[in-house]
Short mmCIF file of C-alpha atoms and ligand atoms in Angstrom, two decimals:
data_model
loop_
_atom_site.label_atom_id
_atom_site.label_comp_id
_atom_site.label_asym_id
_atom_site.label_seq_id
_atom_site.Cartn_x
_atom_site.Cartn_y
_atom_site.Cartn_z
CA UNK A 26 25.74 -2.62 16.66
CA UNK A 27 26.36 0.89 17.18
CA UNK A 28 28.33 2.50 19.85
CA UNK A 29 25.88 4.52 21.62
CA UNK A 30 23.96 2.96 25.09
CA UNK A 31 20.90 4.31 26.65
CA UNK A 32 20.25 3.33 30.37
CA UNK A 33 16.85 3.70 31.78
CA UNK A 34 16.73 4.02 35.42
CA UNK A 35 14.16 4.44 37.83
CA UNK A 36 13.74 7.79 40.28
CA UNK A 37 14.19 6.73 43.50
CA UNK A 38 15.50 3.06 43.32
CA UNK A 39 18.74 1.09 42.31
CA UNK A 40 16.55 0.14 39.09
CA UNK A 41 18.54 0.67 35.97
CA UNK A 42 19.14 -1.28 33.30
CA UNK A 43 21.44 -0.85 30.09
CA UNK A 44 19.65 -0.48 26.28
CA UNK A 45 22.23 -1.14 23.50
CA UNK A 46 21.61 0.37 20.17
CA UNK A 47 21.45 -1.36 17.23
CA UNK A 48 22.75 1.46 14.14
CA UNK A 49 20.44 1.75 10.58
CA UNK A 50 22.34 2.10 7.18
CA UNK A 51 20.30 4.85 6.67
CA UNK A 52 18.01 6.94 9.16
CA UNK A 53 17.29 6.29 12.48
CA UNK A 54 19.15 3.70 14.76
CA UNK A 55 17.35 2.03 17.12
CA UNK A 56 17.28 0.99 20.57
CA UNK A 57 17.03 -2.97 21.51
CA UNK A 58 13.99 -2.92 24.22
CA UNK A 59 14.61 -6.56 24.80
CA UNK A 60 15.38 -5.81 28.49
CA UNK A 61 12.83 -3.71 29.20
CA UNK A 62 10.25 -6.20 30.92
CA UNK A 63 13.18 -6.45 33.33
CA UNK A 64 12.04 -2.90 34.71
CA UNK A 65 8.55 -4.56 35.32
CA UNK A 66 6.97 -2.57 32.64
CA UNK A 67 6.51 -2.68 29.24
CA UNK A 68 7.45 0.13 26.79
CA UNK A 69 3.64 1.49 25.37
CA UNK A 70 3.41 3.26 21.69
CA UNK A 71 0.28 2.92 20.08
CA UNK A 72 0.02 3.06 16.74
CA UNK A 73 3.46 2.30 16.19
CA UNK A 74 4.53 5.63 15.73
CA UNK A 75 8.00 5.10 17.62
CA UNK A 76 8.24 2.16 17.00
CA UNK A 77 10.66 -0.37 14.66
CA UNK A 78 9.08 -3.62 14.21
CA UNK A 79 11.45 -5.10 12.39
CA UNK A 80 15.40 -5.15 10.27
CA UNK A 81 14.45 -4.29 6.78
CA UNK A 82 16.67 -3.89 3.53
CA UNK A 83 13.54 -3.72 0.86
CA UNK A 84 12.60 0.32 1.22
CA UNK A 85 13.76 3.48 2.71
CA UNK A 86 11.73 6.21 3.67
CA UNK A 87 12.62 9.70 4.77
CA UNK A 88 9.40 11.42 5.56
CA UNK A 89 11.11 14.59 6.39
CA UNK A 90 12.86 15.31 3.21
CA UNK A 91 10.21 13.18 1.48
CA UNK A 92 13.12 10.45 -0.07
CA UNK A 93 11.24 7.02 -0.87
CA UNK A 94 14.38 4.15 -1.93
CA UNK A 95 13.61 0.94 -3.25
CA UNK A 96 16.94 -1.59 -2.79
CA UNK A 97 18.59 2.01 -2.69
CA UNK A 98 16.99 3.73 -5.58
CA UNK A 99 15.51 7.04 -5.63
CA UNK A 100 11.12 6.27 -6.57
CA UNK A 101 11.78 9.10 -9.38
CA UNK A 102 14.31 7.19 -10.91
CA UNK A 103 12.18 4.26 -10.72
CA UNK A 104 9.38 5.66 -12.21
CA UNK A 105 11.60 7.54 -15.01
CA UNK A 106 13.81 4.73 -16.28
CA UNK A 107 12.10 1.68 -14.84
CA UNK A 108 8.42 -0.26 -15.12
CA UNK A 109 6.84 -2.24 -12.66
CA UNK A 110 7.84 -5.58 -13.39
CA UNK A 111 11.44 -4.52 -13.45
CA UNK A 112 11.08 -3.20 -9.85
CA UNK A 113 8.84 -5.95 -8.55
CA UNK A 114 12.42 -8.02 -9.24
CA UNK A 115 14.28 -5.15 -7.86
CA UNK A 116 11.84 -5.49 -4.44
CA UNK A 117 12.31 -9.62 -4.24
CA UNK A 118 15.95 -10.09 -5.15
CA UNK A 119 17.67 -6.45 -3.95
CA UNK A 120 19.31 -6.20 -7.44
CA UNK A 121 17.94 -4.42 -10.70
CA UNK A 122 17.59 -7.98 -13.58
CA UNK A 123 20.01 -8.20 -16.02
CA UNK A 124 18.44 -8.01 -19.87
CA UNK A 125 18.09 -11.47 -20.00
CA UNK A 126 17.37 -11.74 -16.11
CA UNK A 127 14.24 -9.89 -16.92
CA UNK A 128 13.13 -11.49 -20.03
CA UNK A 129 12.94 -14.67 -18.20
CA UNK A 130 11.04 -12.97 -15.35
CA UNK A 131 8.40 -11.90 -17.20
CA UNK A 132 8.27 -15.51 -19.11
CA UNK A 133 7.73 -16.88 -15.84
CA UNK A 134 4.91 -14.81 -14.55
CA UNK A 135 3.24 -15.34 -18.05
CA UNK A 136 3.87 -19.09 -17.53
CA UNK A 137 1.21 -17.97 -14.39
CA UNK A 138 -0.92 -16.14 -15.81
CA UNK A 139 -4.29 -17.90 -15.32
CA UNK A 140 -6.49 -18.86 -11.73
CA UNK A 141 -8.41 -22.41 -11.82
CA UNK A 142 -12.10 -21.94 -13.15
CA UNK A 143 -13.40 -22.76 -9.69
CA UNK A 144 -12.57 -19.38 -8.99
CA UNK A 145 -15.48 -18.20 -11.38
CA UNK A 146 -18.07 -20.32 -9.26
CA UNK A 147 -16.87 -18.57 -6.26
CA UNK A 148 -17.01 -15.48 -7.76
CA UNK A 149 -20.45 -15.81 -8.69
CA UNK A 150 -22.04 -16.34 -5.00
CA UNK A 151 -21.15 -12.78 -4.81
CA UNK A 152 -24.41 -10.48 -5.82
CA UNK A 153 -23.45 -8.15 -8.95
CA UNK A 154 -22.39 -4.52 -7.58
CA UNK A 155 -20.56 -6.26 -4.25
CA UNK A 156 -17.48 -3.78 -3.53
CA UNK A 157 -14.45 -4.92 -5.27
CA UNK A 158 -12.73 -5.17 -2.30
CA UNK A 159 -14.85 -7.77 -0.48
CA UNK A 160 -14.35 -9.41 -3.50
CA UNK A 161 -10.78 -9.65 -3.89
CA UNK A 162 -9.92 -10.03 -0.24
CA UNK A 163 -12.08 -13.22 -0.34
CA UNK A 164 -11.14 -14.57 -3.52
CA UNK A 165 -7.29 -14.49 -2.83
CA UNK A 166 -8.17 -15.89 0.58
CA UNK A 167 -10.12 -18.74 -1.48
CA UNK A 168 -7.22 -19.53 -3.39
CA UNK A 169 -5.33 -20.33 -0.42
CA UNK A 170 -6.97 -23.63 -0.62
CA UNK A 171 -5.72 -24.64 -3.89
CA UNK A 172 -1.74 -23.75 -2.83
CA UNK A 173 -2.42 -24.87 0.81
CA UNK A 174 -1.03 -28.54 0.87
CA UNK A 175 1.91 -28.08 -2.07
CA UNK A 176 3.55 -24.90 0.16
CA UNK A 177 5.85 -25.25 2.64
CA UNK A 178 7.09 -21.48 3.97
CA UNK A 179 10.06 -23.26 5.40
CA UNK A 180 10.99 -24.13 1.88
CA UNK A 181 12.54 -20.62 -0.36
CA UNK A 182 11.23 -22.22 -3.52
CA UNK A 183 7.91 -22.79 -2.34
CA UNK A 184 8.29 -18.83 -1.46
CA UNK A 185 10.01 -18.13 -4.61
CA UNK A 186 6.70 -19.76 -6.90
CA UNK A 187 4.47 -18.10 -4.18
CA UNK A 188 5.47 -14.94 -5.17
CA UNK A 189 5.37 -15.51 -9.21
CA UNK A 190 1.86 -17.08 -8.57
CA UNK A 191 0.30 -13.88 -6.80
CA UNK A 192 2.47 -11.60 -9.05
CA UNK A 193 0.57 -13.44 -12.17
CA UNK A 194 -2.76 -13.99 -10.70
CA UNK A 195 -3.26 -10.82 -8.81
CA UNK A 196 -4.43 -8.97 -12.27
CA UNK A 197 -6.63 -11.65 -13.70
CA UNK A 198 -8.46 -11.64 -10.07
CA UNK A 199 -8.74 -7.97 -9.53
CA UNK A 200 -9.58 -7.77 -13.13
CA UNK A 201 -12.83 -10.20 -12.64
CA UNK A 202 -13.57 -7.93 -9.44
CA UNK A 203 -13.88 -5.35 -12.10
CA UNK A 204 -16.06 -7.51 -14.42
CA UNK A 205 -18.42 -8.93 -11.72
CA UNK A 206 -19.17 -5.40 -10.38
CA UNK A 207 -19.68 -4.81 -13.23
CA UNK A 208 -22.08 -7.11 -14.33
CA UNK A 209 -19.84 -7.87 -17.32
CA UNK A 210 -18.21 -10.89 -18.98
CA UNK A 211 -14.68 -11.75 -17.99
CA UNK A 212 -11.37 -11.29 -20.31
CA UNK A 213 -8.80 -14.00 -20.54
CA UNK A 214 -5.42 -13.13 -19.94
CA UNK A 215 -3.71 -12.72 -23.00
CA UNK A 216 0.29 -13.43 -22.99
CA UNK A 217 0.99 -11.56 -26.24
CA UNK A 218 0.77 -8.30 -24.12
CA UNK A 219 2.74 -6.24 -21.83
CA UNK A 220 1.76 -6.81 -17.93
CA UNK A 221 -0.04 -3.78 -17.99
CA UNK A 222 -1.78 -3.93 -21.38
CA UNK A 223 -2.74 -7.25 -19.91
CA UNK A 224 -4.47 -5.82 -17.33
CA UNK A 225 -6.03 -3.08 -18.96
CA UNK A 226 -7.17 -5.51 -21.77
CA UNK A 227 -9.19 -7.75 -18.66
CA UNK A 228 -10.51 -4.77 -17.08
CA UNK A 229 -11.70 -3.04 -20.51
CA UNK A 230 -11.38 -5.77 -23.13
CA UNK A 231 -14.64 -7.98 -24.98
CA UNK A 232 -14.16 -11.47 -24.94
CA UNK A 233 -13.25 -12.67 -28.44
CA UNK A 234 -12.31 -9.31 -29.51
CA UNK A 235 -8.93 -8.14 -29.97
CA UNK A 236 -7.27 -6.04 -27.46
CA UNK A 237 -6.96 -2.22 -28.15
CA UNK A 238 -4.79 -0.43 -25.63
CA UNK A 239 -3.68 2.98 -25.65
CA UNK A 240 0.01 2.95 -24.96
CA UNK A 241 -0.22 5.90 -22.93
CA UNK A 242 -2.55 4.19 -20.59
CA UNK A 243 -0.44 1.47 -20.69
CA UNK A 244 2.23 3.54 -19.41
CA UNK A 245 0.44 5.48 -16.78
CA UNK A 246 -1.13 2.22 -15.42
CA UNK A 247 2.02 0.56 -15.01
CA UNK A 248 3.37 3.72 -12.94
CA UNK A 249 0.55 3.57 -10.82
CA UNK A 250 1.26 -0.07 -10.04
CA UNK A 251 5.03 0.83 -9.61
CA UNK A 252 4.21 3.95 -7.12
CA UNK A 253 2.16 1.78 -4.94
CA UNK A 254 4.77 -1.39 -4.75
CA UNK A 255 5.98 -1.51 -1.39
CA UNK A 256 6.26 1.66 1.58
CA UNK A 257 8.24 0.05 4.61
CA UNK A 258 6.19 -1.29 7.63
CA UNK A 259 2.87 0.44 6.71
CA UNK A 260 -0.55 -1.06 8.46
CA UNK A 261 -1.27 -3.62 5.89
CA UNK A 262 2.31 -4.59 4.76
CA UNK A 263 2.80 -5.13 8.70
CA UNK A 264 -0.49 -6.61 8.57
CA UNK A 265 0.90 -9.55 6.47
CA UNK A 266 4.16 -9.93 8.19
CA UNK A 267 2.27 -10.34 11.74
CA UNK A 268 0.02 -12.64 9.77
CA UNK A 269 2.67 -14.74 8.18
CA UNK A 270 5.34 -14.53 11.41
CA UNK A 271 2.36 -17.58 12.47
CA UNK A 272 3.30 -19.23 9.53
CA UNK A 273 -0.28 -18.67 7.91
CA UNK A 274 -0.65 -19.84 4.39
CA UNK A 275 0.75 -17.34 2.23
CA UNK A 276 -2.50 -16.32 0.11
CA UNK A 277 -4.28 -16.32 3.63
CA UNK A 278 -1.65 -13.29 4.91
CA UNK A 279 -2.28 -11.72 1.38
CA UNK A 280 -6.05 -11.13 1.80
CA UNK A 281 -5.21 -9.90 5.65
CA UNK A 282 -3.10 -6.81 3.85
CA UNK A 283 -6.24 -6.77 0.95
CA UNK A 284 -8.49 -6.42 4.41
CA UNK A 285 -5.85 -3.67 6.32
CA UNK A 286 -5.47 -1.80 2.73
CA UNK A 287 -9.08 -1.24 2.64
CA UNK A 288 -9.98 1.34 5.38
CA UNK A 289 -9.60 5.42 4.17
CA UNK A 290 -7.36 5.82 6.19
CA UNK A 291 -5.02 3.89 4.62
CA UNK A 292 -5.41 2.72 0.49
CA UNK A 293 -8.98 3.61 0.71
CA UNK A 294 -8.14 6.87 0.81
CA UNK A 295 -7.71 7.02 -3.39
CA UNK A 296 -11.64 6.49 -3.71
CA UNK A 297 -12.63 8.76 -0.52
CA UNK A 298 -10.09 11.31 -2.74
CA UNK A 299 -12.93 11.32 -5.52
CA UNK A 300 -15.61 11.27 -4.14
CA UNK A 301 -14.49 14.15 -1.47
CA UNK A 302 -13.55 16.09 -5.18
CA UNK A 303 -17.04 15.00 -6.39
CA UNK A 304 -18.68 15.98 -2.84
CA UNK A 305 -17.01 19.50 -3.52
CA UNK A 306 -18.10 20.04 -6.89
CA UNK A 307 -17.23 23.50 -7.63
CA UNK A 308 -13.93 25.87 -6.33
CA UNK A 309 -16.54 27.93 -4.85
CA UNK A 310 -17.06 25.47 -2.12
CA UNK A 311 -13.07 24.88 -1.47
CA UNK A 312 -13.12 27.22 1.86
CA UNK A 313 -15.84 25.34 3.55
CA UNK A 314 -14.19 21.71 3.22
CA UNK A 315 -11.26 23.33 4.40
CA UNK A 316 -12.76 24.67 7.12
CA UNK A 317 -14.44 21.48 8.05
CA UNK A 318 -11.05 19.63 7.88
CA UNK A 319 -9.42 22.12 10.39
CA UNK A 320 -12.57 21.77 13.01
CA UNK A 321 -11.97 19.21 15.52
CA UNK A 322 -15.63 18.52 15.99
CA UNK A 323 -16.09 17.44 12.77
CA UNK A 324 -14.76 14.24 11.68
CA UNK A 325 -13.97 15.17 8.20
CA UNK A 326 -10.40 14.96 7.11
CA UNK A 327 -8.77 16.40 3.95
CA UNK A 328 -8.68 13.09 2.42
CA UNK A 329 -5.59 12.56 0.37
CA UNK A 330 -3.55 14.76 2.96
CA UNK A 331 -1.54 14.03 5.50
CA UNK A 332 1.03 10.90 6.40
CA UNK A 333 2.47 9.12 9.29
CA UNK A 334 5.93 9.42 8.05
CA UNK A 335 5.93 12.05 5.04
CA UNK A 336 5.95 15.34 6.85
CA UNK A 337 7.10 16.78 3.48
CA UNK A 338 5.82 15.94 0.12
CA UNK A 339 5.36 12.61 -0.79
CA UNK A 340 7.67 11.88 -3.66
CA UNK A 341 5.02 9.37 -5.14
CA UNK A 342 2.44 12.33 -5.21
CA UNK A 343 4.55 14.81 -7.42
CA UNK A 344 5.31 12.08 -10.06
CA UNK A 345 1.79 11.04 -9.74
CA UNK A 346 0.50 14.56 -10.09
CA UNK A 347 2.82 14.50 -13.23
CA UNK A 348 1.69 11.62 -15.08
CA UNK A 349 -2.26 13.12 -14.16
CA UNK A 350 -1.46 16.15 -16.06
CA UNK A 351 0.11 13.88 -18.99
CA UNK A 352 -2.57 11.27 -19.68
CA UNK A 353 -5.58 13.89 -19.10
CA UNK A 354 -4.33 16.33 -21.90
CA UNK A 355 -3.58 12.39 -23.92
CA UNK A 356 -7.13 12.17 -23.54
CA UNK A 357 -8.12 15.84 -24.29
CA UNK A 358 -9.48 16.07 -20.23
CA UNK A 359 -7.28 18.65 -19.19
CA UNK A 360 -9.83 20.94 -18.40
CA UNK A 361 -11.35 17.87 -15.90
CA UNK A 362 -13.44 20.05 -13.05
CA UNK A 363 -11.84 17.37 -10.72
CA UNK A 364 -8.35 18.15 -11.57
CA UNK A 365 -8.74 22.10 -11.32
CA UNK A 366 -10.89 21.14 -8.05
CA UNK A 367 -7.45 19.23 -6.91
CA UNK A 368 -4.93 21.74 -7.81
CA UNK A 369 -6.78 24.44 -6.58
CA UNK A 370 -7.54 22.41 -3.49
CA UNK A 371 -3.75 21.80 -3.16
CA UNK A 372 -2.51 25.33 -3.15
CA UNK A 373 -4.99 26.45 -0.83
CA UNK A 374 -4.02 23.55 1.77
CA UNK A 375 -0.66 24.19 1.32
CA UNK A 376 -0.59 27.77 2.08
CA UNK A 377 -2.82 27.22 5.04
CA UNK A 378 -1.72 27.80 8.71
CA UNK A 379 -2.76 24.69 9.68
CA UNK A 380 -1.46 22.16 7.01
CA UNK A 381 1.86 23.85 7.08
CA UNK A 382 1.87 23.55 10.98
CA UNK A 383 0.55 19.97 11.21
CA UNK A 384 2.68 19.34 8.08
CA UNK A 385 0.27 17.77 5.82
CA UNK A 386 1.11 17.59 2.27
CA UNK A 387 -0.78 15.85 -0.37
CA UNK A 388 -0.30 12.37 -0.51
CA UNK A 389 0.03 8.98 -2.88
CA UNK A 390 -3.90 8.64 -3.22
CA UNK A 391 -4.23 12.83 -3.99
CA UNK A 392 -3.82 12.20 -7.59
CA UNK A 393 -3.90 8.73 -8.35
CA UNK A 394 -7.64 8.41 -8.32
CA UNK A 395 -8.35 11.25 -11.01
CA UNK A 396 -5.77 9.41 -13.23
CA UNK A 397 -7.49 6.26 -12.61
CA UNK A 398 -11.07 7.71 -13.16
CA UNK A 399 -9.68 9.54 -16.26
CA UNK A 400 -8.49 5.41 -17.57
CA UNK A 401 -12.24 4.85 -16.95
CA UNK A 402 -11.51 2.53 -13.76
CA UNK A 403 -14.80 2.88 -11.46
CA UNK A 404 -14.01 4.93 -7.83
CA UNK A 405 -14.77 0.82 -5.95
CA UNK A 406 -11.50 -0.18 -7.67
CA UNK A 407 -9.12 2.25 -7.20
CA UNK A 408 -7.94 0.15 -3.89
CA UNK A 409 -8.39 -2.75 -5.90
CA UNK A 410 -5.73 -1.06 -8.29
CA UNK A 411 -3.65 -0.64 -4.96
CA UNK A 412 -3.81 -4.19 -3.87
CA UNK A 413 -2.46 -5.11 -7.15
CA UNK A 414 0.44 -3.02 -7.03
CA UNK A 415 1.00 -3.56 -3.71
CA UNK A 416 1.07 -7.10 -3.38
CA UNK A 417 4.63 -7.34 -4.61
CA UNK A 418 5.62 -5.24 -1.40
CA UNK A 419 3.77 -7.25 0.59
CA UNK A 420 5.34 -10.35 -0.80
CA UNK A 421 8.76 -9.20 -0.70
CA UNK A 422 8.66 -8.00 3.33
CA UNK A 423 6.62 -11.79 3.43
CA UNK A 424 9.90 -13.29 1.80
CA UNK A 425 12.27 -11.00 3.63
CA UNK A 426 11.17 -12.31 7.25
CA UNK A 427 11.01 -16.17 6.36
CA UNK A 428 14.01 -16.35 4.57
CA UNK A 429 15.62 -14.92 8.14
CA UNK A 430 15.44 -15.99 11.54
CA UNK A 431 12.41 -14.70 13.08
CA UNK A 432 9.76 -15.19 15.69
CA UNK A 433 6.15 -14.83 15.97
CA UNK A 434 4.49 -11.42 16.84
CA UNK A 435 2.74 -10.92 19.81
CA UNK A 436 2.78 -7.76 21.32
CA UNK A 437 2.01 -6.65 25.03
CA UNK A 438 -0.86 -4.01 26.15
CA UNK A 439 -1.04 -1.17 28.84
CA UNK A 440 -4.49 -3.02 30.88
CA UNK A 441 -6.95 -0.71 32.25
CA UNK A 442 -9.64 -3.28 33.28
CA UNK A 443 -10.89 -4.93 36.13
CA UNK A 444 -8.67 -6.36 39.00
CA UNK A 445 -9.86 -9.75 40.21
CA UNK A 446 -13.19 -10.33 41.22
CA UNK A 447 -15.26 -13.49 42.04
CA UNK A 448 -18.47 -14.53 40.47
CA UNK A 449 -21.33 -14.07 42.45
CA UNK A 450 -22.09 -16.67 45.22
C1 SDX B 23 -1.55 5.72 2.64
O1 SDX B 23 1.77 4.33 6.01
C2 SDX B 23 1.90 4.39 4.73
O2 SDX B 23 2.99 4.35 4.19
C3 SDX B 23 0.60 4.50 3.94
C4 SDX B 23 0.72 4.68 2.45
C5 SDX B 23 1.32 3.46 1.77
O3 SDX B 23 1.83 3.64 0.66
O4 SDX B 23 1.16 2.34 2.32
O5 SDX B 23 1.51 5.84 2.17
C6 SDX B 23 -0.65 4.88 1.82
O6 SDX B 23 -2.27 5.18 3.45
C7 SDX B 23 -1.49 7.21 2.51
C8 SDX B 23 -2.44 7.93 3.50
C9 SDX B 23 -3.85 7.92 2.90
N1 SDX B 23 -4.82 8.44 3.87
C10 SDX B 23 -5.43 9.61 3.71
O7 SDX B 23 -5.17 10.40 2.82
C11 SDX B 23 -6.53 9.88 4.72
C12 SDX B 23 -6.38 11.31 5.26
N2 SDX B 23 -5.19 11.38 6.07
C13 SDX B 23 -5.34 11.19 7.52
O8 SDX B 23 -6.33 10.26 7.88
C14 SDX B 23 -4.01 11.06 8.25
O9 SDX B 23 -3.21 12.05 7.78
C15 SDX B 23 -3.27 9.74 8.20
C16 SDX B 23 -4.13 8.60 8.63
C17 SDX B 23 -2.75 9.48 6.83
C18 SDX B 23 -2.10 9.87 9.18
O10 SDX B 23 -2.64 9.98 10.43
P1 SDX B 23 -1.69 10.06 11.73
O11 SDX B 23 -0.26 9.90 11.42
O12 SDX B 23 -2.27 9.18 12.78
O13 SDX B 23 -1.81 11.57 12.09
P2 SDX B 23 -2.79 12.13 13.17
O14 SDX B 23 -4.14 11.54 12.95
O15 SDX B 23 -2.13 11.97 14.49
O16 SDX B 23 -2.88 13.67 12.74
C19 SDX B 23 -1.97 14.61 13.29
C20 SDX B 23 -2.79 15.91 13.29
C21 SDX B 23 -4.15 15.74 13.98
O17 SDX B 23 -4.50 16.99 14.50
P3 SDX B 23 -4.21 17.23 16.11
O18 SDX B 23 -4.96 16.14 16.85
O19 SDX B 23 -2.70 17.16 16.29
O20 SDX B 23 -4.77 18.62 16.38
O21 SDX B 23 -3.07 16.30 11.94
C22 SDX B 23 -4.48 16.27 11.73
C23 SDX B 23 -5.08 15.44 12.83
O22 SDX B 23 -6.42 15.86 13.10
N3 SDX B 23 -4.69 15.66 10.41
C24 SDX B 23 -5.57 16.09 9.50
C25 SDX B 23 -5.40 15.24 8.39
N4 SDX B 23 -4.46 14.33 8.67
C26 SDX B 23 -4.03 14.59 9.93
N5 SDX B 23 -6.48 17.10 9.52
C27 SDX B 23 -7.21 17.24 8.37
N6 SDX B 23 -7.11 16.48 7.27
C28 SDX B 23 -6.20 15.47 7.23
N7 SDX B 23 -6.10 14.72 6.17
#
C-alpha cells in the first residue's frame, strides 16, 4: 500500500469518498476503485487505456522509454544471452533455470512432444488453403476435449503439465496448420533437435527424410518466438485471463487469445506488414501511403506503426530489425525490395510531423514478417508464428492468476439505451 489517498467528491453535495493507492515496484501505482459504485457511478475507460486489470510480476513495460522486462530482465539481454526455452522457464517460475534446471526442462517438453492422431482427422474437415489461423484456433480448442476431464485448475500440477503440454504441442499443431495450407504431408516431431530446429524441420521438413536446418534460421526463429513471449495485459493475453478467471478449460482460454491475436490490429498486424510492403511495391510510391495513413477519411493505417503503450521505440523492433539485416545477408537477400521498402519507409515515418506528434514508432510486427518471409514461412502464418511464441505468455499470466486468489471478470458499461417501455397492448 502506498501512502498517497485520492478522494473523489462530488460538486455540490456531501458526496466524497476516500481512494487508497495501492504502489507498483516499478511504474505506475494505482488507485483501488473498489469504492467507487458507492458514488452511484461507475468509473468508464474504454479500451482499457487507464486502466490496471490486474497485480502482475511476469513483465514490465515502459512504453515511454521503450524498456520491455521479463522477471526483471532487460528483452535485449534476453535475446543476446538467452533462447526461448530458457525464458519460457524464466516467464513460468520468475527465476532464470539452473544448467541442470534447464536440461530437464527441455526433457520434459520433449517427453510432450506429440498431439493424438485424432487431431489429423480433425484437421482434415478443414478445405486445403483454410487460413492458418482458423485452423489453429480450432484445433487447440479441439484438444480441450482430450485434457478436459484429467484437469483440475484448482490443482498447480494439473497447471504445471498444462503448460508443458501446450509448450510441446503448440509447434507440432501450428506446424500441421502450415502443412494443411499447404496441401502438404505432415513432419513428425523429431526429439534429436533443438525446439526450434524442431519446428523448422515440421514446417519445411519431408517425411522420411532427414532434417536439414540452417543454424542461422534456427537462431533467428527461436528469437522471433522469444520476442513475442509475453507483453503484460495486451488484448489477447487479457483475453485468456478473462476467459480462464471462469475457470474455462485451459486449451479452451488458449484458442480465445489464438482468436483475440488474430485481428491487424493486434498480431495480425505481421502479415498486414507484408502485404502493405507488397501493396507499395516500389519507394516511389512511399509518399502516397504515407499520405493515406495521415488522412482521417481513409481507413488505412501505417501497419506495423504505432502502440498502445510504446510511445518510443519498441525494444523488440530494433533487435528484430537486427536479426532481419543478419539472416537476409545469411541468405544473400540483402538487397530484398521489401527490406529497402521498410527502411526507407521507416525513416520517412519517423521524420514525419505526424508520427513524431502522435508518437508512432515502428513496432514488433515492422520487421518480423520480412524475416519470416525471408525463412520461407507463407504471409497466413506469420500470426500463427505469434501464437506459438506467445502462448507461453499467455500461459504464464493463466498460471499467475490461479495460483492467487482471484475472482471472475465482469466488467460494468456506461448504458445509452432505452428506458423502460411496455410491449404493445
Ligand atoms: C501488437 O498491446 C500490445 O502489447 C500488442 C503487442 C503485443 O506484443 O501483444 O505489442 C503486439 O499488437 C503490436 C501492434 C500491431 N498493430 C499494428 O501495427 C496496426 C497499426 N497500428 C494501429 O492500429 C495502432 O497504432 C494500434 C492499434 C497499435 C494502437 O492503437 P491505439 O492505442 O488505440 O491508438 P489510437 O488508435 O488511439 O491512435 C492514436 C492516434 C490516432 O489519431 P487521432 O485520432 O489522435 O488523430 O494515432 C493514429 C490514430 O489515427 N494512429 C495511426 C496509426 N496508429 C495510430 N495513424 C496511422 N498509422 C498508424 N499505424
Amino acid at each position: 500500500m502506498s501512502n498517497k489517498k485520492f478522494h473523489l467528491s462530488e460538486e455540490g453535495t456531501d458526496t466524497s469518498i476516500e481512494l487508497p493507492v495501492l504502489s507498483s515496484t516499478l511504474g505506475q501505482d494505482v488507485i483501488d476503485i473498489a469504492k467507487v459504485p458507492e458514488t452511484g457511478c461507475f468509473t468508464f475507460d474504454p479500451g482499457f487505456g487507464a486502466t490496471a486489470s490486474c497485480e502482475s510480476a511476469i513483465t514490465f513495460i515502459d512504453g515511454g522509454k521503450g524498456v520491455l522486462l521479463h522477471r526483471g530482465y532487460p528483452i535485449e539481454q534476453l535475446a543476446a544471452k538467452s533462447d526461448f526455452l530458457e525464458t519460457c522457464y524464466l516467464l513460468i517460475n520468475g527465476e532464470l533455470p539452473s544448467a541442470s534446471e534447464k536440461k530437464a526442462f527441455e526433457q520434459t517438453i520433449k517427453d510432450h512432444n506429440n498431439v493424438e492422431s485424432s487431431v489429423e482427422q480433425f484437421m482434415a474437415g478443414f478445405s486445403q488453403g483454410s487460413h492458418p489461423m482458423a485452423m489453429l484456433c480450432a484445433v487447440v480448442a479441439a484438444i480441450s476435449a482430450t485434457y478436459h476431464d484429467s484437469t483440475d485448475v484448482a490443482n498447480a500440477d494439473d497447471r504445471n503439465l498444462t503448460i508443458i503440454r501446450l509448450l510441446a504441442k503448440m509447434p507440432i499443431l501450428a506446424a500441421m496448420c502450415h502443412k494443411h495450407f499447404s496441401g502438404q504431408p505432415y513432419v513428425a516431431p523429431n526429439n534429436d533437435l533443438s525446439y526450434s530446429e524442431n519446428f523448422l524441420n515440421m514446417m519445411f521438413g519431408e517425411p522420411g527424410k532427414e532434417p536439414n536446418i540452417s543454424p542461422v534460421l534456427a537462431k533467428a526463429m527461436d528469437l522471433i518466438f522469444l520476442l513475442h513471449a509475453d507483453h503484460e495485459q495486451n488484448a489477447s493475453t487479457s483475453t485468456v485471463r478473462l476467459s480462464g478467471s471462469s475457470g474455462a478449460n485451459p486449451f479452451a482460454c488458449i484458442a480465445a487469445g489464438i482468436a483475440a491475436l488474430w485481428g491487424p490490429a493486434h498480431g495480425g498486424a505481421n502479415q498486414a506488414v507484408l502485404e502493405m510492403l507488397e501493396e507499395i511495391g516500389d519507394e516511389k510510391n512511399i509518399d502516397e501511403f504515407i499520405l493515406r495513413a495521415k488522412d482521417k477519411e481513409d481507413s488505412f493505417r501505417l501497419m506495423g506503426f504505432g502502440h498502445r503503450v510504446y510511445k518510443n521505440f519498441d525494444p523488440r523492433a530494433k533487435v528484430m530489425k537486427e536479426t532481419c539485416d543478419e539472416v537476409l545477408a545469411e541468405l544473400g537477400l540483402d538487397n530484398e525490395p521489401l527490406l529497402k521498402i521498410a527502411k526507407r519507409l521507416e525513416q520517412i515515418a519517423l521524420e514525419d510531423e505526424y508520427f513524431v506528434e502522435k508518437k508512432l514508432y515502428p513496432n514488433v510486427d515492422f520487421y518480423s514478417g520480412i524475416i519470416m518471409k525471408a525463412i520461407g514461412i507463407s504471409p497466413e502464418m506469420f500470426t500463427v508464428i505469434f501464437a506459438t511464441g506467445r502462448t507461453v505468455g499467455w500461459i504464464s499470466h493463466w498460471n499467475e492468476m490461479l495460483s492467487n486468489p482471484y475472482r471472475i471478470g465482469r466488467p460494468r458499461q456506461r448504458y445509452t439505451g432505452y428506458t423502460k417501455r411496455d410491449y404493445p397492448a
